[in-house]
Coordinates of C-alpha atoms and ligand atoms in Angstrom, one line a residue:
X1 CA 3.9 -49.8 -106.1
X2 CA 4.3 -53.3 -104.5
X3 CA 7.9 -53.5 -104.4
X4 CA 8.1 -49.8 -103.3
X5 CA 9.6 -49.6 -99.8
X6 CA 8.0 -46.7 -96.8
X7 CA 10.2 -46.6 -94.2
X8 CA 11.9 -49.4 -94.8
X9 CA 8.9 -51.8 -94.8
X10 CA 6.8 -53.1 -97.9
X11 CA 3.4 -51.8 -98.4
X12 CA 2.2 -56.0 -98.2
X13 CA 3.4 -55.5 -94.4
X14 CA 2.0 -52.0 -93.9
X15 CA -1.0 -53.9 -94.6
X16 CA -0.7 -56.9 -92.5
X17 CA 0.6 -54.5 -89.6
X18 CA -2.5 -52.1 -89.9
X19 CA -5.7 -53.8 -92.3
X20 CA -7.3 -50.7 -92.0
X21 CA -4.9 -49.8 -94.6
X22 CA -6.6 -51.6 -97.2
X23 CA -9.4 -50.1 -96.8
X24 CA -7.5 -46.7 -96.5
X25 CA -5.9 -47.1 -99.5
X26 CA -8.6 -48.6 -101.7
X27 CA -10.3 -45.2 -101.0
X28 CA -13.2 -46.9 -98.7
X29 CA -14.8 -44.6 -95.8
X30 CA -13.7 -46.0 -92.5
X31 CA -14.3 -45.2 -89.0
X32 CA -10.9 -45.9 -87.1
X33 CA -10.7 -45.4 -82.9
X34 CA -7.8 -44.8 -80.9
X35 CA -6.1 -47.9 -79.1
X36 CA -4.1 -45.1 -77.4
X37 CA -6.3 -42.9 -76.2
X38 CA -6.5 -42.7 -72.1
X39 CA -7.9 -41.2 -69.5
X40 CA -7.3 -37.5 -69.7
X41 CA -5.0 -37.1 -66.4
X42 CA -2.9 -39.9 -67.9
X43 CA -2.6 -38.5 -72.0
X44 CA -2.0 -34.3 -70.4
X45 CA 1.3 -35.4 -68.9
X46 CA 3.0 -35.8 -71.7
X47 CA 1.9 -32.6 -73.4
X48 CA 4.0 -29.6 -72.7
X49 CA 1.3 -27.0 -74.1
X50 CA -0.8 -26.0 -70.7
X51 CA -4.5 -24.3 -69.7
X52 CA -2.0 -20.9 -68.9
X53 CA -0.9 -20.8 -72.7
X54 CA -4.5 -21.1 -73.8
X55 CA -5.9 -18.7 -70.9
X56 CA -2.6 -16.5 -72.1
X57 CA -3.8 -16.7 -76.0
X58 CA -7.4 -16.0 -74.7
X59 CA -6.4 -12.6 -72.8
X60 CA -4.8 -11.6 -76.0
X61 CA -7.6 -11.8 -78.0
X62 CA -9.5 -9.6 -75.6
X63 CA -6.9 -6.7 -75.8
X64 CA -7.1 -6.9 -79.6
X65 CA -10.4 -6.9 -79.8
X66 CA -11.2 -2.7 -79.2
X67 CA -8.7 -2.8 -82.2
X68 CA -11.0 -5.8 -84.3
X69 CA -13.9 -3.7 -83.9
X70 CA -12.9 -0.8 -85.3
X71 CA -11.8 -2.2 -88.2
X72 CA -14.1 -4.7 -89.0
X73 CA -17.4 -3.3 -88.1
X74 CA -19.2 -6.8 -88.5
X75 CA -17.8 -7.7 -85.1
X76 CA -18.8 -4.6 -83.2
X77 CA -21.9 -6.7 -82.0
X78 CA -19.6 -9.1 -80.3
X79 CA -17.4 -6.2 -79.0
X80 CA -14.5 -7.5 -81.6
X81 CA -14.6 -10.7 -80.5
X82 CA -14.7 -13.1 -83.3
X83 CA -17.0 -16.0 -82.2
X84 CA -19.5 -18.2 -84.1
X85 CA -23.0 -19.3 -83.2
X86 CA -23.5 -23.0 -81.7
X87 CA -27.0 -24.3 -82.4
X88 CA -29.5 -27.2 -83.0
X89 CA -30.3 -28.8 -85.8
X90 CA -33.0 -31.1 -85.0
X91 CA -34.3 -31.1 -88.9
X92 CA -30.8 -32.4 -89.8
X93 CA -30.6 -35.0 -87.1
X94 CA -34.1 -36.6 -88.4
X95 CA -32.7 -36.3 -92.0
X96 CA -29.6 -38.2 -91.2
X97 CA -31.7 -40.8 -89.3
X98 CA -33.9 -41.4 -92.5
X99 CA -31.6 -41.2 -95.3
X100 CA -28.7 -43.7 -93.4
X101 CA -31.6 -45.7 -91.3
X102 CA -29.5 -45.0 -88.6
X103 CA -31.0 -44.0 -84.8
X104 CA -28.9 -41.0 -83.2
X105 CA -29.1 -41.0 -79.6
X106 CA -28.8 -37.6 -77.7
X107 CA -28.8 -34.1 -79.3
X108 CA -27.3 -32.8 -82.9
X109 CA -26.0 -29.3 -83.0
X110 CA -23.6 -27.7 -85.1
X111 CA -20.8 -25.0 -84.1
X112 CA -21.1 -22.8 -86.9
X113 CA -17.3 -21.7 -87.9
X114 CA -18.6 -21.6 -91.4
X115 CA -19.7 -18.2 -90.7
X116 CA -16.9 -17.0 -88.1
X117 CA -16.6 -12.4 -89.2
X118 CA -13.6 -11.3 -91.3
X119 CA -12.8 -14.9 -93.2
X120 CA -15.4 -17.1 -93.0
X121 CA -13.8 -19.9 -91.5
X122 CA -12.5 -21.9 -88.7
X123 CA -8.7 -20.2 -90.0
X124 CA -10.7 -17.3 -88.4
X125 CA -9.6 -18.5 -85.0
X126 CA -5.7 -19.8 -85.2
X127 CA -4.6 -17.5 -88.5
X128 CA -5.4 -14.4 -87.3
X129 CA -4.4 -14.9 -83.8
X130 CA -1.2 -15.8 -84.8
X131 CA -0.8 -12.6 -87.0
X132 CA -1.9 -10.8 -84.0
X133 CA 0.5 -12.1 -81.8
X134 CA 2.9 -11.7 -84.0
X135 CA 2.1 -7.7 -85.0
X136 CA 2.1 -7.5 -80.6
X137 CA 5.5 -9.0 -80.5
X138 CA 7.3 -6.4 -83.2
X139 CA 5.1 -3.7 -81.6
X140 CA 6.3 -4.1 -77.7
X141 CA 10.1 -5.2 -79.2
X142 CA 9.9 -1.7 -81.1
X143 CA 8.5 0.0 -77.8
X144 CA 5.3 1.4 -79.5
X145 CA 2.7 -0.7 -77.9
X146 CA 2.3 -2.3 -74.2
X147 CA -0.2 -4.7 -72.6
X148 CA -2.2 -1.9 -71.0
X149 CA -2.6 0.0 -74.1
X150 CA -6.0 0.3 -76.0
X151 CA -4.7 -1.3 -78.9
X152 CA -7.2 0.4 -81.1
X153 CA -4.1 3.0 -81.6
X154 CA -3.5 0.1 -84.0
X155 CA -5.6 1.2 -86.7
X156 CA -3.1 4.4 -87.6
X157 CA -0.4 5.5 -90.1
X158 CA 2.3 4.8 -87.9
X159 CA 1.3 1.4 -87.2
X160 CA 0.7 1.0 -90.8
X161 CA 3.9 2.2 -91.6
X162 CA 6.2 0.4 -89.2
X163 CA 4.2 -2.7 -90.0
X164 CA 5.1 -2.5 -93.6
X165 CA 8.9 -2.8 -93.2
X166 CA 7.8 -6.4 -92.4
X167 CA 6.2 -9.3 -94.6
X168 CA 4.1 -12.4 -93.7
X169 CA 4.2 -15.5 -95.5
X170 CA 1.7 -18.9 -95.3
X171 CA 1.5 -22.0 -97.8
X172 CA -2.1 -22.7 -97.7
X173 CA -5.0 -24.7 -99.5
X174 CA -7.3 -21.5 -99.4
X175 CA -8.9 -20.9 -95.9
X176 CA -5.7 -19.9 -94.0
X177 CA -4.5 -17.7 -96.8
X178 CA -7.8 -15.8 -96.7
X179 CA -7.4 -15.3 -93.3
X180 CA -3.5 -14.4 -92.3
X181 CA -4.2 -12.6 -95.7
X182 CA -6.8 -10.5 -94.4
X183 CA -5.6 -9.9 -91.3
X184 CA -2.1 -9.5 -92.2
X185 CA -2.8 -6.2 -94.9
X186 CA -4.9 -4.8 -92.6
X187 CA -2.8 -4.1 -89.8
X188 CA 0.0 -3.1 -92.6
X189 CA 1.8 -5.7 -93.5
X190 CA 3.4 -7.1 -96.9
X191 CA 1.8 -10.4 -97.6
X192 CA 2.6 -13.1 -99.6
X193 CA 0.0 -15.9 -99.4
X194 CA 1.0 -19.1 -101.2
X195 CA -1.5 -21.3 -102.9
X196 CA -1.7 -25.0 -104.2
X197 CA -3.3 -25.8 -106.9
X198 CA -6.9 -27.2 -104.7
X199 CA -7.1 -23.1 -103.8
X200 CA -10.5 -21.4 -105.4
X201 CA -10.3 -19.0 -108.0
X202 CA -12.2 -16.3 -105.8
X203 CA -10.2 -17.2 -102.7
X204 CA -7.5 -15.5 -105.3
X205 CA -9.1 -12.8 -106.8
X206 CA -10.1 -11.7 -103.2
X207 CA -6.6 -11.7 -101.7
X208 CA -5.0 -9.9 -105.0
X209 CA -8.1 -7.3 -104.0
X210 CA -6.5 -6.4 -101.1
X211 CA -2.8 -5.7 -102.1
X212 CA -2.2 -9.4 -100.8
X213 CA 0.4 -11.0 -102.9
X214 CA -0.8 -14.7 -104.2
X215 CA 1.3 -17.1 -105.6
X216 CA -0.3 -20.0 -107.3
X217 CA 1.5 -23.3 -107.4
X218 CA 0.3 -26.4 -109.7
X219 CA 1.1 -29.0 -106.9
X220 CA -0.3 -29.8 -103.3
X221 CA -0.1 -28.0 -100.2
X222 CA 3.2 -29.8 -99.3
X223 CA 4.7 -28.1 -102.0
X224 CA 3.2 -24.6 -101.3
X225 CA 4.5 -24.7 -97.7
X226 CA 7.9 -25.7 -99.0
X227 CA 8.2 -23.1 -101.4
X228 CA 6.5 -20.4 -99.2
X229 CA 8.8 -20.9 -96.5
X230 CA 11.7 -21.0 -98.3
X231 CA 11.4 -17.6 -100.1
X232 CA 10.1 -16.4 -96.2
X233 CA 13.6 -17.5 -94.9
X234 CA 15.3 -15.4 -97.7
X235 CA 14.3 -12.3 -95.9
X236 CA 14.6 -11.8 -91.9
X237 CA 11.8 -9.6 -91.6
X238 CA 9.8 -12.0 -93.5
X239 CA 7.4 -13.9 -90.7
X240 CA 6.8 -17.2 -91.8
X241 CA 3.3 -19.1 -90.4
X242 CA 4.0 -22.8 -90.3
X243 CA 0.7 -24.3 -90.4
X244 CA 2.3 -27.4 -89.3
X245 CA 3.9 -26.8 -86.4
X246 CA 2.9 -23.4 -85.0
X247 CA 1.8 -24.0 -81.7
X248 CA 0.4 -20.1 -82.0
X249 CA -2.1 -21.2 -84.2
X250 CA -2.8 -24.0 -82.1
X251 CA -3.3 -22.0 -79.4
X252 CA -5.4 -19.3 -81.2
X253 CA -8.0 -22.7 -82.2
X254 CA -8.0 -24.2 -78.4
X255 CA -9.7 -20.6 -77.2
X256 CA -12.6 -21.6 -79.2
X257 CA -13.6 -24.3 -75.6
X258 CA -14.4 -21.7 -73.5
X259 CA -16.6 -19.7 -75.6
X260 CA -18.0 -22.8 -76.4
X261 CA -18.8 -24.0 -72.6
X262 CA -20.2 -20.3 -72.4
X263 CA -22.9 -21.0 -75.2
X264 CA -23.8 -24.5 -74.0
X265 CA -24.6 -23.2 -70.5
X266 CA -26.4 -20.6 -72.1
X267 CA -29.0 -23.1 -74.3
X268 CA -29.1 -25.2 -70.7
X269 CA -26.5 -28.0 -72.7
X270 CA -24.9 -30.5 -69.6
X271 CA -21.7 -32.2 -70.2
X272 CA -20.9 -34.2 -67.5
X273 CA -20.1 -37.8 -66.1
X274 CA -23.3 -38.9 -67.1
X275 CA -24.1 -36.1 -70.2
X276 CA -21.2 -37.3 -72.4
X277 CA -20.3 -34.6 -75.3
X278 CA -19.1 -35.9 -78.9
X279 CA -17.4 -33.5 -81.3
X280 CA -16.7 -34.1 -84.7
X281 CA -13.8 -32.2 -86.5
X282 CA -12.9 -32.0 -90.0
X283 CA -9.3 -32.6 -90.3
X284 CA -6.8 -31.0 -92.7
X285 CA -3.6 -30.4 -91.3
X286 CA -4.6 -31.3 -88.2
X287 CA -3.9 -27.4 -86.4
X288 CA -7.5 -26.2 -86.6
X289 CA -9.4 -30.0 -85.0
X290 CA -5.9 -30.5 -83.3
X291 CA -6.2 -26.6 -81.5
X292 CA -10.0 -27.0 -80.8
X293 CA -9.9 -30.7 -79.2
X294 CA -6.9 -29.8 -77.0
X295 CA -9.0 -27.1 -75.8
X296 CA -12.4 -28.9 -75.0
X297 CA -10.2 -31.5 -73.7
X298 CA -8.7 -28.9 -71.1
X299 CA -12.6 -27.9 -70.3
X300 CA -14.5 -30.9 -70.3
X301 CA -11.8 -33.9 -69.3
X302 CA -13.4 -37.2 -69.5
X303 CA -16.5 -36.0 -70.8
X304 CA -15.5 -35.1 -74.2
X305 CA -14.5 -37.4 -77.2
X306 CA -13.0 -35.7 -79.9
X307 CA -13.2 -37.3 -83.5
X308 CA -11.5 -36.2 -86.6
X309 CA -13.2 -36.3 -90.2
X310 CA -11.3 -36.7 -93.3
X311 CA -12.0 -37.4 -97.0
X312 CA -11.4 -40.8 -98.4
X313 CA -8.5 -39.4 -100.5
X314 CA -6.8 -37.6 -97.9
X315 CA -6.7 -39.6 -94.9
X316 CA -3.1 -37.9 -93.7
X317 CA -4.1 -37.8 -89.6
X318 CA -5.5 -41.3 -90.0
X319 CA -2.6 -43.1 -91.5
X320 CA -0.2 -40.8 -89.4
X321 CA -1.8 -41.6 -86.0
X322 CA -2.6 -45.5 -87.0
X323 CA 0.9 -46.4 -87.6
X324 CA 2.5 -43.8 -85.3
X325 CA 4.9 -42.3 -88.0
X326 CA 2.9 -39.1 -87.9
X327 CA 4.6 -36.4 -91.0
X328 CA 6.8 -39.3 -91.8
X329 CA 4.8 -40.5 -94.2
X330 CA 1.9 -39.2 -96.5
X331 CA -1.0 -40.5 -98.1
X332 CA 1.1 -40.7 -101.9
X333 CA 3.4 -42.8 -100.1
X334 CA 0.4 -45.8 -99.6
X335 CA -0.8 -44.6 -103.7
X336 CA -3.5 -42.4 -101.9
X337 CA -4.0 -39.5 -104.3
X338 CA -4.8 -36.9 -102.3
X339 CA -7.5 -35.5 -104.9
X340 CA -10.7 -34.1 -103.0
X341 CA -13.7 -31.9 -103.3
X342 CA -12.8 -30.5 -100.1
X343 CA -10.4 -28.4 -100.5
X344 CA -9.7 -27.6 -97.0
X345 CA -8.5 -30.7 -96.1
X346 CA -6.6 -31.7 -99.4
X347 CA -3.6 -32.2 -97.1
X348 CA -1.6 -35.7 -97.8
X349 CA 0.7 -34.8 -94.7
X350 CA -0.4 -34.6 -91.5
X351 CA 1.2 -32.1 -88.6
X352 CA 3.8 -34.2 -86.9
X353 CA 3.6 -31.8 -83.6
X354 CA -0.4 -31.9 -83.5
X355 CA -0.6 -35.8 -84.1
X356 CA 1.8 -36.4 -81.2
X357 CA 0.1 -33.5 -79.1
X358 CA -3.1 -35.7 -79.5
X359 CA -1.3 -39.1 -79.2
X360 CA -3.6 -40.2 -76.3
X361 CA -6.5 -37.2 -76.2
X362 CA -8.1 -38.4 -79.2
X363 CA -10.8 -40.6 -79.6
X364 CA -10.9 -41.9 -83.1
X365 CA -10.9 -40.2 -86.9
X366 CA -13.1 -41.3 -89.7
X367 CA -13.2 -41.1 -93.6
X368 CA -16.0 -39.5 -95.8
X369 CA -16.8 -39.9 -99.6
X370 CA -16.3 -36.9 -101.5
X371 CA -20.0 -37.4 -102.9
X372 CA -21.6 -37.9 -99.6
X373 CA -20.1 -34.4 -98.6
X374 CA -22.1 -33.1 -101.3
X375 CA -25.5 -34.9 -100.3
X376 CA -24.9 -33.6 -96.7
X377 CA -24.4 -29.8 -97.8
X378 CA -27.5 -29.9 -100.3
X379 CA -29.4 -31.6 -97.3
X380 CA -28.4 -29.0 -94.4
X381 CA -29.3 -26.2 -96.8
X382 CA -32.8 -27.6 -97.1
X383 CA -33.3 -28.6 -93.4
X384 CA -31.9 -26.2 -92.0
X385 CA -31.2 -23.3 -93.9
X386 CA -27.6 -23.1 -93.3
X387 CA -25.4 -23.3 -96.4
X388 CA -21.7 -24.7 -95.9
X389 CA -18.6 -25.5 -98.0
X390 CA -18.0 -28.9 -98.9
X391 CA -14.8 -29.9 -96.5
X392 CA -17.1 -28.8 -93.7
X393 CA -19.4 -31.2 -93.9
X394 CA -17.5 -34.4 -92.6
X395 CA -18.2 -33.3 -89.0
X396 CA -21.8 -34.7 -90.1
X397 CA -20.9 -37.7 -91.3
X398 CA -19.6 -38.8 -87.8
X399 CA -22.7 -39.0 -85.8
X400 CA -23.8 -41.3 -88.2
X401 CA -21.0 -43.5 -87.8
X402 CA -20.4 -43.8 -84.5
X403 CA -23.5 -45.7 -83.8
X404 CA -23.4 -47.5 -88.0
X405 CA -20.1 -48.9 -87.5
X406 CA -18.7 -51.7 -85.4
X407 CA -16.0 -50.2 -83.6
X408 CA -18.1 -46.8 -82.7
X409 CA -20.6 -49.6 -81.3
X410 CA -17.5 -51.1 -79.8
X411 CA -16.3 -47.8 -78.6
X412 CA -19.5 -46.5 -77.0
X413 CA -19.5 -50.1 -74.9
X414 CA -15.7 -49.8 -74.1
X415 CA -16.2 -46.7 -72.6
X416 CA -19.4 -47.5 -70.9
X417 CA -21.0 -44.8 -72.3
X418 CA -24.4 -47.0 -73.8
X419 CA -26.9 -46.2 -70.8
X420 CA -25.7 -42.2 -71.1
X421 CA -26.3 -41.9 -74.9
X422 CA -30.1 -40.6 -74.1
X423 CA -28.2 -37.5 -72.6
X424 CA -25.7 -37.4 -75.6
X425 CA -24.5 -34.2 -76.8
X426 CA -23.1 -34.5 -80.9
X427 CA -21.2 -31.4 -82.3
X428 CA -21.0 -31.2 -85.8
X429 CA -17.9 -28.6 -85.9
X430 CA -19.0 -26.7 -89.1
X431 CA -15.6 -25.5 -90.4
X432 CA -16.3 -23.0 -93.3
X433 CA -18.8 -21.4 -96.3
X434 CA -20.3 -18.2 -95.5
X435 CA -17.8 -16.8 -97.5
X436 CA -18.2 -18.9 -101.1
X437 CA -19.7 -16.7 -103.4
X438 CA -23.0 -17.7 -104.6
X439 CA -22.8 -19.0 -107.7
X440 CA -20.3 -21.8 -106.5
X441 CA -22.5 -22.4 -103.6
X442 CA -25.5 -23.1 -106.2
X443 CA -23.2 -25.5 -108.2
X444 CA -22.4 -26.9 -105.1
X445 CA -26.0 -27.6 -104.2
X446 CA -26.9 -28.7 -107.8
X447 CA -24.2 -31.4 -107.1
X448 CA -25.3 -32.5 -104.3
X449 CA -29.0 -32.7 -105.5
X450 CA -28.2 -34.6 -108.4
X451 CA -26.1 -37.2 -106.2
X452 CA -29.4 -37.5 -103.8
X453 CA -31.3 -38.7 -106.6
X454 CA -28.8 -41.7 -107.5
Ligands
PLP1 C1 -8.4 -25.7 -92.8 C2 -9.7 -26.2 -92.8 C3 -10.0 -27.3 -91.9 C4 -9.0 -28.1 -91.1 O1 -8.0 -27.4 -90.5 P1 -6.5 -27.9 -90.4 O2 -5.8 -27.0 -89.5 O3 -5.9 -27.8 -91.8 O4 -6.6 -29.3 -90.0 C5 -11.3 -27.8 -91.9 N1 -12.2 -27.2 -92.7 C6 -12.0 -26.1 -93.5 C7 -13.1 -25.6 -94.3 C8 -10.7 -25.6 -93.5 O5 -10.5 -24.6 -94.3

């Protein structure tokens, strides 16, 4: 390990560059913030992604939705548009303040992706938008479909059938195979969903149950992407979603701002100058936290400051963003395992494209044991009723750390935020569970109730 060379530099002076990385590496939480991050007119000029292309992916998902709601009846409520509930969770803030003797200043609420229709998940947003854009572009190429069309006409045997001639592929760790899955052999297509070995049995079994082809892999996601793409390019009218750099998917996450600034207004929520908001993202990849701060950033300027979450052995966007090396490197390279209990974020690579995107929009991105994830879920299911997968949890670990640690402290001073804090907004962005069938969702809270008594 010592003598092992990354990027041409020893890991002794890795460590002497960045000493966060010996924390990092011994596996330690951490709370890091962002020596780059600027003042939002500053950091957008250097992002070639713009309010049109989200307003663009946004208008899209409003002529899909006749088409959603015909064939997935549990959005018909929401007209086929697939959104998620934000709300409080006061029961959870006093919970957090007890058990971590830790004040919170301002409100705690929690976006509640975890139960987002059709998949269950924040891949809810960017997975199946990018399907749908993609089933769009082969439709308008092949001249069946325009813009003006009521694109319920989808849901047909002709559709169906010219859709079939063509096959999607994704590498995933469970969430954005469900959903490009889903999506994917409902509108027709062939799909091949490729899973690492941190996938869920039933994630599986529930893909196979739909015609989706899955193929299982005993290595990480890296490798799962790799292979996936690989047998994609074999075929041309194989469509291949690059969870790493598609800025479709990216897109598809950044819509979730507006509907957001919607449901604040409507439960009488200010973010302003003085009504700062924090949001705290559990980080995988980096698409789905990457996609969602881009788009609150577009919304709420100054006034939002986005953190990332990731578990102790995962800490890909971290490292990446730390030492500006981005996909260069991964979390192996520093002896980092990559072994967690949240599956959607066992990613030891970070997304090159969204790590540089976010160079200067993001605030900071912190690390969270894999047993306190477990706590957290048992303890939101008793406060509050709602029941979440493990992964989605480190959103709630962050509100506690930015006032715990020294450089949240630090940060909160630097931006002269102190006096505002009494106006504070905190979103925990809840990323996924409603779909974890119950029996693992009671081993999940058995774990976490045997950890709260240690
Ligand atoms: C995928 C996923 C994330 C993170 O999204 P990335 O795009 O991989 O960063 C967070 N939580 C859950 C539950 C997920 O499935």
């Amino acid at each position: 390990m010592e003598k092992k060379m990354i990027l041409g530099k020893r890991i002794e002076q890795w460590k002497n560059d960045y000493p966060l990385l010996n924390q990092l590496i011994e596996t330690e939480e951490v709370f890091w913030t962002n020596p780059k991050h600027e003042k939002f007119d500053e950091a957008i000029r250097n992002i070639s992604l713009t309010e049109k292309d989200v307003k663009d992916a946004e208008e899209r998902l409003e002529r899909f939705a006749p088409y959603i709601a015909k064939v997935f009846p549990e959005t018909q409520e929401e007209n086929g548009i697939i959104e998620s509930k934000t709300v409080k969770i006061p029961q959870m803030k006093e919970y957090l303040e007890k058990e971590f003797d830790q004040k919170i200043v301002g409100d705690l609420l929690l976006k509640c992706d975890s139960h987002l229709a059709i998949s269950g998940s924040i891949k809810a947003r960017g997975g199946i938008y990018e399907v749908l854009k993609h089933a769009e572009d082969l439709a308008i190429e092949e001249g069946m479909l325009t813009t003006k069309d009521d694109y319920s006409i989808l849901d047909s045997d002709s559709f169906r059938k010219f859709f079939s001639n063509y096959s999607v592929a994704v590498g995933s760790t469970g969430n954005l195979g469900l959903s490009i899955g889903i999506m994917s052999a409902k509108l027709g297509f062939k799909v091949f969903v490729h899973m690492s070995a941190d996938a869920k049995k039933w994630k599986k079994d529930l893909l196979r149950s739909k015609g989706v082809t899955v193929v299982e892999y005993e290595s990480d996601y890296s490798k799962a992407v790799e292979e996936g793409r690989k047998q994609s390019d074999l075929d041309p009218n194989s469509y291949f979603v690059d969870d790493e750099n598609s800025k479709n998917l990216f897109l598809g996450y950044a819509v979730a701002a507006s509907r957001l600034k919607k449901q604040l207004e409507e439960l009488n929520v200010v973010v302003d100058e003085e009504h700062p908001l924090f949001v705290y993202l559990p980080c995988g990849v980096g698409g789905g936290p990457g996609g969602v701060a881009f788009g609150l950033k577009l919304v709420y300027k100054d006034h939002v400051h986005c953190f990332f979450a990731e578990p102790t052995h995962s800490p890909c966007m971290l490292i990446g963003c730390m030492t500006n090396t981005h996909d260069q490197v991964c979390v192996q390279d520093f002896g980092i395992d990559n072994v967690t209990a949240a599956d959607g974020l066992a990613v030891g690579r970070a997304s090159g494209f969204v790590g540089k995107t976010l160079e200067y929009l993001l605030s900071g991105d912190y690390t969270v044991d894999d047993d306190k994830l477990y706590i957290l879920l048992k303890a939101l299911a008793d406060t509050e009723k709602i029941y979440l997968e493990p992964s989605a949890l480190a959103g709630v670990a962050g509100v506690v750390d930015l006032f715990k640690t020294k450089l949240g402290e630090k940060y909160l001073e630097d931006k002269k935020l102190k006096d505002k804090m009494k106006n504070a907004t905190h979103i925990a962005w809840a990323t996924g569970g409603s779909m974890v069938p119950e029996e693992e969702m009671n081993k999940y809270y058995e774990k976490g109730a045997n950890l709260s008594k240690k």
